[in-house]
């Protein structure tokens, strides 16, 4: 269904697909730095713009990719049920983006992440899907996720994608391959953006946990099966808001940091 341009405030290019999905992307970028109450509105607007872009041109791979991204953020603000209902639409948009452009490495990474997170769903998550959302949860595997990540890596190197490859190897209990991928990530990445910093810091943390576990980690490993393999970096360690490290204070921080 065609969405009214009045709802998005887009009166400049109401039927231009290339302009619409870019406007949606811009709203998403700015929305991530807003307060929670304003994020809800902004992510809705971003997703609506991307859906308008698909109304204008259903064969735009970029519009499908950004419809998937903004739809995920929109659902995350609408509550758990919305997140469940968004699982299949998100996969549809990513698979369509890949169908229209098989060399879209970002879409391959996002699809791999979809398979990874679906595989990671716990029993309680699946029961919530069935009992409260009335939806049969999708199924996937780490092998499918790895296939997507490796396809992305064969098209273009992306540090975040390399991190996902390492995490999949960890989940599959292939520690040596995971450590090799993490080391390759460090060797191939220099810090130019905050994302580079985040990825390198995360890689260092995983290498420390796996190659040089502390006594506390070893004790946890004795009582909790596969503790190190299932380890996830705490969210607060990923809480940086800037997009680039051009700022002089950021540059000073990066230069002094071991990551």
PDB file of N, CA, C and O in Angstrom, residues 209-237:
ATOM      1  N   UNK A 209      40.100 -13.633  26.598  1.00  0.00           N
ATOM      2  CA  UNK A 209      39.270 -14.632  27.278  1.00  0.00           C
ATOM      3  C   UNK A 209      39.631 -16.048  26.844  1.00  0.00           C
ATOM      4  O   UNK A 209      39.587 -16.988  27.639  1.00  0.00           O
ATOM      5  N   UNK A 210      39.955 -16.216  25.556  1.00  0.00           N
ATOM      6  CA  UNK A 210      40.190 -17.553  25.016  1.00  0.00           C
ATOM      7  C   UNK A 210      41.639 -18.000  25.151  1.00  0.00           C
ATOM      8  O   UNK A 210      41.917 -19.141  25.523  1.00  0.00           O
ATOM      9  N   UNK A 211      42.563 -17.100  24.819  1.00  0.00           N
ATOM     10  CA  UNK A 211      43.981 -17.483  24.832  1.00  0.00           C
ATOM     11  C   UNK A 211      44.606 -17.340  26.214  1.00  0.00           C
ATOM     12  O   UNK A 211      45.500 -18.107  26.580  1.00  0.00           O
ATOM     13  N   UNK A 212      44.140 -16.320  26.961  1.00  0.00           N
ATOM     14  CA  UNK A 212      44.721 -16.090  28.293  1.00  0.00           C
ATOM     15  C   UNK A 212      43.623 -15.907  29.340  1.00  0.00           C
ATOM     16  O   UNK A 212      43.483 -14.832  29.930  1.00  0.00           O
ATOM     17  N   UNK A 213      42.806 -16.939  29.569  1.00  0.00           N
ATOM     18  CA  UNK A 213      41.704 -16.786  30.531  1.00  0.00           C
ATOM     19  C   UNK A 213      42.222 -16.557  31.949  1.00  0.00           C
ATOM     20  O   UNK A 213      43.231 -17.140  32.357  1.00  0.00           O
ATOM     21  N   UNK A 214      41.532 -15.692  32.666  1.00  0.00           N
ATOM     22  CA  UNK A 214      41.898 -15.436  34.061  1.00  0.00           C
ATOM     23  C   UNK A 214      41.480 -16.622  34.926  1.00  0.00           C
ATOM     24  O   UNK A 214      40.731 -17.508  34.493  1.00  0.00           O
ATOM     25  N   UNK A 215      41.968 -16.628  36.167  1.00  0.00           N
ATOM     26  CA  UNK A 215      41.591 -17.691  37.101  1.00  0.00           C
ATOM     27  C   UNK A 215      40.079 -17.712  37.295  1.00  0.00           C
ATOM     28  O   UNK A 215      39.454 -18.778  37.354  1.00  0.00           O
ATOM     29  N   UNK A 216      39.483 -16.528  37.354  1.00  0.00           N
ATOM     30  CA  UNK A 216      38.022 -16.437  37.520  1.00  0.00           C
ATOM     31  C   UNK A 216      37.305 -17.094  36.347  1.00  0.00           C
ATOM     32  O   UNK A 216      36.324 -17.819  36.530  1.00  0.00           O
ATOM     33  N   UNK A 217      37.812 -16.836  35.118  1.00  0.00           N
ATOM     34  CA  UNK A 217      37.199 -17.439  33.933  1.00  0.00           C
ATOM     35  C   UNK A 217      37.342 -18.960  33.950  1.00  0.00           C
ATOM     36  O   UNK A 217      36.430 -19.692  33.557  1.00  0.00           O
ATOM     37  N   UNK A 218      38.496 -19.426  34.386  1.00  0.00           N
ATOM     38  CA  UNK A 218      38.719 -20.883  34.445  1.00  0.00           C
ATOM     39  C   UNK A 218      37.763 -21.538  35.449  1.00  0.00           C
ATOM     40  O   UNK A 218      37.221 -22.612  35.196  1.00  0.00           O
ATOM     41  N   UNK A 219      37.564 -20.877  36.594  1.00  0.00           N
ATOM     42  CA  UNK A 219      36.651 -21.420  37.602  1.00  0.00           C
ATOM     43  C   UNK A 219      35.222 -21.441  37.059  1.00  0.00           C
ATOM     44  O   UNK A 219      34.488 -22.429  37.235  1.00  0.00           O
ATOM     45  N   UNK A 220      34.834 -20.352  36.383  1.00  0.00           N
ATOM     46  CA  UNK A 220      33.495 -20.324  35.779  1.00  0.00           C
ATOM     47  C   UNK A 220      33.336 -21.444  34.762  1.00  0.00           C
ATOM     48  O   UNK A 220      32.277 -22.052  34.635  1.00  0.00           O
ATOM     49  N   UNK A 221      34.414 -21.682  33.999  1.00  0.00           N
ATOM     50  CA  UNK A 221      34.375 -22.733  32.991  1.00  0.00           C
ATOM     51  C   UNK A 221      34.161 -24.119  33.581  1.00  0.00           C
ATOM     52  O   UNK A 221      33.598 -24.997  32.922  1.00  0.00           O
ATOM     53  N   UNK A 222      34.602 -24.317  34.824  1.00  0.00           N
ATOM     54  CA  UNK A 222      34.419 -25.607  35.481  1.00  0.00           C
ATOM     55  C   UNK A 222      32.960 -25.856  35.844  1.00  0.00           C
ATOM     56  O   UNK A 222      32.480 -26.989  35.817  1.00  0.00           O
ATOM     57  N   UNK A 223      32.253 -24.774  36.210  1.00  0.00           N
ATOM     58  CA  UNK A 223      30.878 -24.915  36.686  1.00  0.00           C
ATOM     59  C   UNK A 223      29.828 -24.653  35.613  1.00  0.00           C
ATOM     60  O   UNK A 223      28.703 -25.133  35.713  1.00  0.00           O
ATOM     61  N   UNK A 224      30.195 -23.858  34.613  1.00  0.00           N
ATOM     62  CA  UNK A 224      29.243 -23.532  33.559  1.00  0.00           C
ATOM     63  C   UNK A 224      29.798 -24.024  32.223  1.00  0.00           C
ATOM     64  O   UNK A 224      30.788 -23.493  31.728  1.00  0.00           O
ATOM     65  N   UNK A 225      29.166 -25.013  31.667  1.00  0.00           N
ATOM     66  CA  UNK A 225      29.638 -25.647  30.440  1.00  0.00           C
ATOM     67  C   UNK A 225      29.715 -24.621  29.306  1.00  0.00           C
ATOM     68  O   UNK A 225      28.795 -23.860  29.063  1.00  0.00           O
ATOM     69  N   UNK A 226      30.813 -24.637  28.601  1.00  0.00           N
ATOM     70  CA  UNK A 226      31.025 -23.771  27.433  1.00  0.00           C
ATOM     71  C   UNK A 226      30.922 -22.281  27.786  1.00  0.00           C
ATOM     72  O   UNK A 226      30.515 -21.467  26.959  1.00  0.00           O
ATOM     73  N   UNK A 227      31.309 -21.915  29.016  1.00  0.00           N
ATOM     74  CA  UNK A 227      31.207 -20.507  29.414  1.00  0.00           C
ATOM     75  C   UNK A 227      31.968 -19.591  28.455  1.00  0.00           C
ATOM     76  O   UNK A 227      31.429 -18.589  27.973  1.00  0.00           O
ATOM     77  N   UNK A 228      33.220 -19.920  28.168  1.00  0.00           N
ATOM     78  CA  UNK A 228      34.029 -19.056  27.314  1.00  0.00           C
ATOM     79  C   UNK A 228      33.514 -19.023  25.877  1.00  0.00           C
ATOM     80  O   UNK A 228      33.591 -18.000  25.205  1.00  0.00           O
ATOM     81  N   UNK A 229      32.982 -20.159  25.422  1.00  0.00           N
ATOM     82  CA  UNK A 229      32.481 -20.205  24.048  1.00  0.00           C
ATOM     83  C   UNK A 229      31.227 -19.352  23.889  1.00  0.00           C
ATOM     84  O   UNK A 229      30.961 -18.808  22.816  1.00  0.00           O
ATOM     85  N   UNK A 230      30.432 -19.247  24.963  1.00  0.00           N
ATOM     86  CA  UNK A 230      29.184 -18.484  24.900  1.00  0.00           C
ATOM     87  C   UNK A 230      29.357 -17.045  25.407  1.00  0.00           C
ATOM     88  O   UNK A 230      28.393 -16.286  25.472  1.00  0.00           O
ATOM     89  N   UNK A 231      30.583 -16.683  25.740  1.00  0.00           N
ATOM     90  CA  UNK A 231      30.836 -15.355  26.313  1.00  0.00           C
ATOM     91  C   UNK A 231      30.413 -14.264  25.339  1.00  0.00           C
ATOM     92  O   UNK A 231      30.661 -14.339  24.133  1.00  0.00           O
ATOM     93  N   UNK A 232      29.730 -13.240  25.854  1.00  0.00           N
ATOM     94  CA  UNK A 232      29.356 -12.079  25.047  1.00  0.00           C
ATOM     95  C   UNK A 232      29.914 -10.825  25.707  1.00  0.00           C
ATOM     96  O   UNK A 232      29.860 -10.681  26.925  1.00  0.00           O
ATOM     97  N   UNK A 233      30.422  -9.924  24.900  1.00  0.00           N
ATOM     98  CA  UNK A 233      30.975  -8.685  25.438  1.00  0.00           C
ATOM     99  C   UNK A 233      29.845  -7.868  26.065  1.00  0.00           C
ATOM    100  O   UNK A 233      28.798  -7.689  25.451  1.00  0.00           O
ATOM    101  N   UNK A 234      30.005  -7.401  27.298  1.00  0.00           N
ATOM    102  CA  UNK A 234      28.960  -6.601  27.946  1.00  0.00           C
ATOM    103  C   UNK A 234      28.567  -5.390  27.113  1.00  0.00           C
ATOM    104  O   UNK A 234      29.405  -4.778  26.453  1.00  0.00           O
ATOM    105  N   UNK A 235      27.260  -5.055  27.154  1.00  0.00           N
ATOM    106  CA  UNK A 235      26.725  -3.995  26.293  1.00  0.00           C
ATOM    107  C   UNK A 235      27.399  -2.657  26.552  1.00  0.00           C
ATOM    108  O   UNK A 235      27.683  -1.903  25.630  1.00  0.00           O
ATOM    109  N   UNK A 236      27.703  -2.342  27.826  1.00  0.00           N
ATOM    110  CA  UNK A 236      28.276  -1.032  28.123  1.00  0.00           C
ATOM    111  C   UNK A 236      29.623  -0.811  27.445  1.00  0.00           C
ATOM    112  O   UNK A 236      30.040   0.304  27.216  1.00  0.00           O
ATOM    113  N   UNK A 237      30.323  -1.897  27.086  1.00  0.00           N
ATOM    114  CA  UNK A 237      31.605  -1.751  26.400  1.00  0.00           C
ATOM    115  C   UNK A 237      31.422  -1.339  24.948  1.00  0.00           C
ATOM    116  O   UNK A 237      32.367  -0.994  24.260  1.00  0.00           O
TER     117      UNK A 237
END
